[in-house]
Amino acid sequence: MSAPLTLLGQLSPVQFLADYWQKKPLLIRQAIPNFNGLLTPNELAGLACEEDVQARIVQNQGKQWTVQDGPFDEDDFTALPENDWSLLVQSINHHLPEAADLLSQFNFIPHARLDDLMVSYAPKGGSVGAHLDSYDVFLLQGSGKRRWQISPQSDLTLIEDAPLKILKHFEAEQEWLLAPGDMLYLPPNMAHLGISEDQDCMTYSIGFRAPKTQELVHGFLEHLQDSIQPAGLYEDADLSIQIHAAEISGDMVTKVEKMLQNIQWDKSNISDFLGRYLTEPKSDVIFEPTPKITIDGFAKQLAKKPISLALQSQMLFHQQQFFINGEPLAVPTRLVDQMQALADHRSLNATSLTLEQQAALASTLHTALIAGYVSF
Ligand code: SIN
Ligand code: CO
């Protein structure tokens, strides 16, 4: 569980969580020494042309902001001015194994909080404006240099009619110039502005989403609606004459209040909701189904090579409840350790397990394999 010390400078993950996480910004010079990025500007532009990749181009000419949504083609890039724009590509970890490896260095933060790795490319002057994110974010500099300014300001007025949320009155309180390998951690709702100072500035944003209370509450109530079947009918054998036929009586309100107070849930409803909710793939995620294979054939493969989660897969567990890509996954008690390892490390070497365990594992993961959620 412990990350290499350099990633957090001189801090251990324990100190970082105690003093900085969700509390205050932290600049780490040379968090990843010699880091020059995981992909070239051309490779990033190539990804931005694909159907299942979420990408945006933001232009900031003078006070004029424009946003174009991908997928893009070559002409979109040739039409761009020399300076003052950014290309932002989401979920690079779904497409690049090296990006998934980079994220594993952040395993000191639970996967349940991870959103994605976004990579941006900008020529000189490129920026998405001063803004707030509802994310904890680690801004890791790849190639080039970016100047970051931050402000804990309370003036949240936005520029009217801009195509993205940009703060109207940003007043920088601190600033740093980040070079390749430097990293800035920002807690949610810290105003920030990053401007490219180079021709090829690439920034890697490792984002940990802080879900809104409203989102969690609405999500849970929706989940509850699908998982409870309250019995009975509204009863009013004690009905008395009302003065106003159109009035919803106090009696009726009280009866329904009692009915609602009978709705109950426990921790297992909550963990069931969280497991499904937090592993639900984003709408643009596509899995490649695996060609049909029998459970026996699958078990034989497990005896030969490790199995991994697909890059797009999200797997979480709570005690013995497992979830993968928005669905619960039934796991026999004797496989709980192995399945926890698969979720933690995103891969599992089952070659040294007994034949019986390999067969049980094949049976447990067969549907996930066919769906393309796991692969060899
Ligand atoms: C960027 O990489 O240009 C923007 C990242 C951010 O501000 O969250
Ligand atoms: Co931001």
XYZ file of C-alpha atoms and ligand atoms in Angstrom:
385
model
C 0.000 0.000 0.000
C 2.874 2.425 0.486
C 3.725 4.676 -2.470
C 7.335 5.504 -3.325
C 8.286 8.407 -1.105
C 9.218 10.632 -4.048
C 5.614 10.800 -5.274
C 4.760 12.865 -2.190
C 8.175 14.438 -1.733
C 9.329 13.863 1.827
C 5.832 13.002 3.043
C 4.553 9.525 3.708
C 1.012 8.743 2.452
C -0.120 8.772 6.108
C 1.250 12.311 6.640
C -0.216 13.468 3.338
C -3.696 12.223 4.279
C -3.468 13.777 7.745
C -2.208 17.215 6.708
C -3.165 17.876 3.066
C -5.868 15.574 1.637
C -9.118 17.594 1.359
C -7.443 20.332 3.398
C -4.791 22.330 1.569
C -2.707 22.435 -1.625
C 0.680 20.783 -1.834
C 3.397 21.324 -4.417
C 5.797 18.424 -4.905
C 8.855 19.181 -6.990
C 10.051 16.127 -8.938
C 7.268 13.862 -7.670
C 8.186 11.589 -10.566
C 11.792 12.353 -11.527
C 12.450 12.221 -15.289
C 8.713 12.066 -16.028
C 8.201 13.324 -19.517
C 4.704 12.017 -20.129
C 3.201 8.769 -21.358
C 2.172 9.769 -24.836
C 3.104 12.272 -27.546
C 0.899 15.185 -28.638
C 0.150 13.238 -31.849
C -0.900 10.139 -29.930
C -3.172 12.287 -27.737
C -4.717 13.894 -30.828
C -5.181 10.395 -32.292
C -7.151 9.292 -29.218
C -9.258 12.468 -29.454
C -10.383 11.294 -32.916
C -11.841 8.028 -31.604
C -15.584 7.476 -31.122
C -15.440 6.185 -27.542
C -13.089 8.868 -26.216
C -14.359 12.015 -24.530
C -12.342 15.014 -25.734
C -12.684 18.796 -25.893
C -10.815 21.642 -27.525
C -10.977 24.905 -25.591
C -9.848 28.111 -27.281
C -9.116 31.260 -25.337
C -8.537 34.043 -27.870
C -8.519 37.277 -25.880
C -11.691 37.330 -23.784
C -13.479 35.018 -26.216
C -13.885 31.390 -25.106
C -14.986 28.556 -27.389
C -15.395 24.848 -26.688
C -15.665 22.096 -29.287
C -16.547 18.524 -28.336
C -14.881 15.516 -29.946
C -14.497 13.157 -31.630
C -12.273 15.288 -33.879
C -10.622 14.767 -37.234
C -7.368 16.051 -38.679
C -9.005 19.164 -40.146
C -10.128 20.261 -36.671
C -6.486 20.361 -35.596
C -5.101 22.042 -38.734
C -7.728 24.782 -38.342
C -6.420 25.734 -34.884
C -4.410 28.928 -34.294
C -0.767 28.739 -33.280
C -1.337 29.627 -29.605
C -3.989 29.915 -26.893
C -5.907 26.648 -27.034
C -5.996 23.319 -25.195
C -6.965 19.804 -26.107
C -8.337 17.848 -23.137
C -8.820 14.096 -23.293
C -10.596 12.207 -20.486
C -10.050 8.687 -19.150
C -6.662 8.068 -20.743
C -6.335 5.181 -18.252
C -9.078 3.379 -20.208
C -6.901 3.306 -23.285
C -3.274 3.194 -22.194
C -1.895 0.465 -19.877
C 0.935 2.851 -18.871
C -1.697 5.315 -17.647
C -3.330 2.611 -15.522
C 0.143 1.869 -14.091
C 0.610 5.554 -13.268
C -2.724 5.544 -11.402
C -1.601 2.550 -9.354
C 1.013 4.852 -7.770
C -1.957 6.645 -6.185
C -3.248 3.482 -4.503
C -2.954 5.212 -1.132
C -6.294 6.820 -2.087
C -9.183 4.305 -2.322
C -10.286 3.295 -5.837
C -13.825 4.205 -4.781
C -12.775 7.875 -5.029
C -10.914 7.634 -8.332
C -12.456 9.282 -11.333
C -9.938 9.240 -14.142
C -6.687 10.436 -15.658
C -7.222 13.379 -17.978
C -4.396 14.562 -20.205
C -4.252 18.021 -21.731
C -2.075 19.387 -24.476
C -1.584 23.117 -24.969
C 0.668 25.338 -27.049
C 1.885 28.553 -25.412
C -0.919 30.518 -23.737
C -3.358 27.583 -23.683
C -5.683 27.488 -20.663
C -9.202 26.471 -19.686
C -9.594 29.597 -17.548
C -9.801 30.073 -13.790
C -12.277 27.612 -12.295
C -13.222 25.308 -9.423
C -13.476 21.533 -9.591
C -15.488 19.259 -7.328
C -12.448 17.001 -7.428
C -9.359 16.339 -5.444
C -6.791 16.561 -8.185
C -3.103 15.842 -8.625
C -1.813 17.976 -11.515
C 1.300 16.228 -12.773
C 3.358 18.038 -15.366
C 4.459 16.021 -18.398
C 6.379 17.759 -21.164
C 6.720 21.556 -21.179
C 5.946 24.026 -18.423
C 2.695 25.286 -16.956
C 2.178 28.202 -14.585
C -0.411 27.384 -11.922
C -2.085 30.068 -9.852
C -4.473 29.278 -7.025
C -6.848 31.213 -4.793
C -9.050 30.157 -1.863
C -11.400 33.015 -2.833
C -15.076 33.134 -1.941
C -16.143 35.228 -4.966
C -17.552 32.529 -7.211
C -19.164 34.812 -9.813
C -18.841 33.270 -13.272
C -18.298 34.956 -16.639
C -21.760 35.244 -18.194
C -22.442 33.417 -21.454
C -19.086 31.617 -21.516
C -19.311 28.012 -22.806
C -17.571 26.732 -19.661
C -17.585 27.792 -16.015
C -14.897 30.467 -15.672
C -14.498 32.684 -12.620
C -15.047 36.341 -13.412
C -12.820 37.794 -10.686
C -9.902 35.450 -10.132
C -7.319 36.826 -7.721
C -4.249 34.613 -7.537
C -2.835 34.183 -4.062
C -0.009 31.760 -4.838
C 1.678 30.662 -8.027
C 4.221 28.123 -9.206
C 5.833 27.201 -12.493
C 5.681 23.436 -12.928
C 8.292 21.580 -14.966
C 8.189 17.919 -16.108
C 7.745 15.607 -13.108
C 6.471 18.337 -10.739
C 3.027 17.826 -9.231
C 0.471 20.062 -7.539
C -2.267 18.606 -5.324
C -5.435 20.689 -4.994
C -8.412 19.912 -2.749
C -11.938 20.420 -4.175
C -13.270 23.946 -4.647
C -9.856 25.620 -4.737
C -9.925 28.207 -7.539
C -7.100 27.562 -10.007
C -5.747 28.722 -13.320
C -3.079 26.926 -15.340
C -1.470 28.587 -18.355
C 0.919 26.851 -20.721
C 4.306 28.529 -20.958
C 5.653 26.257 -23.684
C 4.891 25.058 -27.181
C 4.206 21.470 -26.046
C 2.720 21.620 -22.561
C 1.125 18.382 -21.409
C -0.547 18.107 -18.012
C -1.784 14.887 -16.400
C -4.766 15.406 -14.065
C -5.359 12.517 -11.703
C -8.865 13.259 -10.491
C -10.610 11.900 -7.411
C -14.248 12.779 -7.535
C -15.986 14.075 -4.442
C -19.631 13.181 -5.213
C -22.187 15.839 -4.270
C -24.355 14.960 -1.252
C -27.405 15.612 -3.440
C -26.132 13.140 -6.034
C -25.555 10.403 -3.446
C -28.921 10.983 -1.760
C -30.842 10.989 -5.067
C -28.900 7.939 -6.251
C -29.657 6.065 -3.024
C -33.365 6.925 -3.105
C -33.558 5.670 -6.700
C -31.774 2.474 -5.648
C -34.152 2.069 -2.711
C -37.150 2.516 -4.992
C -35.980 -0.471 -7.031
C -35.062 -2.634 -4.067
C -38.015 -2.319 -1.664
C -41.568 -3.584 -2.131
C -43.670 -2.042 0.633
C -46.859 -4.059 1.144
C -50.416 -2.917 1.901
C -52.874 -0.258 0.819
C -53.772 3.144 2.154
C -56.486 2.467 4.746
C -59.143 4.846 6.105
C -61.805 2.704 7.736
C -61.918 5.495 10.349
C -62.867 8.133 7.759
C -65.096 10.909 9.114
C -67.051 13.588 7.266
C -64.883 16.509 6.061
C -66.153 20.084 5.810
C -64.229 20.534 2.546
C -64.428 17.623 0.145
C -61.343 19.002 -1.662
C -59.160 19.129 1.439
C -56.218 16.754 1.976
C -56.931 16.115 5.626
C -54.420 16.202 8.448
C -55.394 12.555 9.059
C -54.311 11.581 5.566
C -50.985 13.388 5.966
C -50.380 11.578 9.275
C -51.218 8.149 7.800
C -48.801 8.666 4.890
C -46.164 10.037 7.269
C -46.400 6.747 9.217
C -46.205 4.765 5.990
C -43.015 6.618 4.998
C -41.527 6.234 8.457
C -41.805 2.480 7.955
C -39.346 2.589 5.063
C -36.208 1.026 6.415
C -32.733 0.375 5.151
C -29.566 -0.946 6.626
C -25.856 -0.842 5.885
C -26.129 -3.674 3.368
C -28.590 -1.587 1.266
C -26.094 1.266 1.431
C -23.052 -0.818 0.460
C -25.080 -2.463 -2.309
C -25.985 1.009 -3.608
C -22.404 2.303 -3.315
C -20.928 -0.731 -5.055
C -23.233 -0.397 -8.041
C -23.103 3.395 -8.158
C -19.339 3.780 -7.847
C -18.537 1.096 -10.423
C -21.123 2.190 -12.996
C -19.261 2.847 -16.277
C -19.619 6.290 -17.851
C -21.993 6.374 -20.796
C -19.240 6.410 -23.440
C -17.462 3.284 -22.149
C -17.586 0.310 -24.513
C -16.407 -3.186 -23.547
C -15.167 -5.659 -26.139
C -16.877 -8.990 -25.517
C -14.539 -11.996 -25.483
C -15.227 -14.717 -28.070
C -17.167 -17.591 -26.479
C -15.130 -19.827 -24.194
C -16.375 -22.613 -21.898
C -15.838 -22.514 -18.134
C -13.479 -25.505 -18.509
C -11.493 -23.770 -21.240
C -11.337 -20.655 -19.072
C -10.054 -22.658 -16.063
C -7.271 -24.125 -18.235
C -6.181 -20.615 -19.266
C -6.197 -19.495 -15.617
C -3.711 -22.286 -14.905
C -1.307 -20.789 -17.460
C -1.432 -16.993 -17.203
C -2.557 -14.108 -14.989
C -5.910 -12.481 -15.582
C -6.465 -8.691 -15.514
C -9.326 -6.267 -15.287
C -10.009 -4.582 -18.629
C -8.619 -1.022 -18.578
C -12.176 0.369 -18.540
C -13.346 -1.873 -15.691
C -14.012 -0.638 -12.191
C -14.140 -3.304 -9.472
C -14.822 -2.605 -5.797
C -15.840 -4.629 -2.795
C -17.294 -4.174 0.665
C -16.585 -7.120 2.958
C -17.814 -10.081 0.870
C -19.978 -8.071 -1.537
C -18.248 -7.545 -4.902
C -19.173 -5.224 -7.738
C -17.875 -4.823 -11.252
C -19.026 -2.206 -13.753
C -22.296 -1.388 -12.026
C -23.289 -4.991 -11.256
C -22.942 -7.199 -8.172
C -20.683 -10.231 -8.592
C -21.432 -13.339 -6.515
C -18.197 -14.652 -4.993
C -17.944 -17.912 -3.017
C -16.392 -17.417 0.422
C -13.328 -19.506 -0.435
C -12.422 -17.093 -3.258
C -12.827 -13.837 -1.351
C -9.056 -13.346 -0.869
C -8.295 -13.895 -4.550
C -11.090 -11.606 -5.693
C -9.976 -8.887 -3.282
C -6.488 -9.173 -4.774
C -7.931 -8.856 -8.292
C -9.827 -5.707 -7.256
C -6.838 -4.157 -5.422
C -4.155 -4.875 -8.031
C -6.372 -5.066 -11.134
C -4.761 -8.407 -11.929
C -4.529 -11.861 -10.404
C -2.053 -14.658 -10.916
C -4.058 -17.828 -10.341
C -1.485 -20.190 -11.840
C -0.427 -21.620 -8.498
C -3.964 -22.183 -7.164
C -5.390 -25.702 -6.951
C -7.356 -27.089 -9.921
C -10.484 -26.893 -7.791
C -9.861 -23.200 -7.029
C -9.122 -22.440 -10.685
C -12.400 -24.094 -11.672
C -14.298 -22.076 -9.046
C -12.608 -18.872 -10.180
C -13.449 -19.620 -13.822
C -17.067 -20.159 -12.887
C -17.178 -16.931 -10.812
C -15.602 -14.784 -13.531
C -17.015 -16.478 -16.642
C -19.769 -13.915 -17.293
C -17.309 -11.067 -16.672
C -14.873 -12.621 -19.163
C -17.535 -12.997 -21.861
C -18.633 -9.370 -21.274
C -15.031 -8.199 -21.717
C -14.729 -6.934 -18.118
C -11.646 -9.109 -17.553
C -9.115 -10.498 -20.010
C -5.782 -12.312 -20.249
C -5.592 21.587 -17.902
O -4.913 20.560 -17.885
O -5.444 22.448 -18.763
C -6.673 21.846 -16.899
C -6.677 20.960 -15.739
C -7.522 21.540 -14.620
O -7.510 22.726 -14.388
O -8.224 20.818 -13.891
Co -9.317 22.182 -12.843
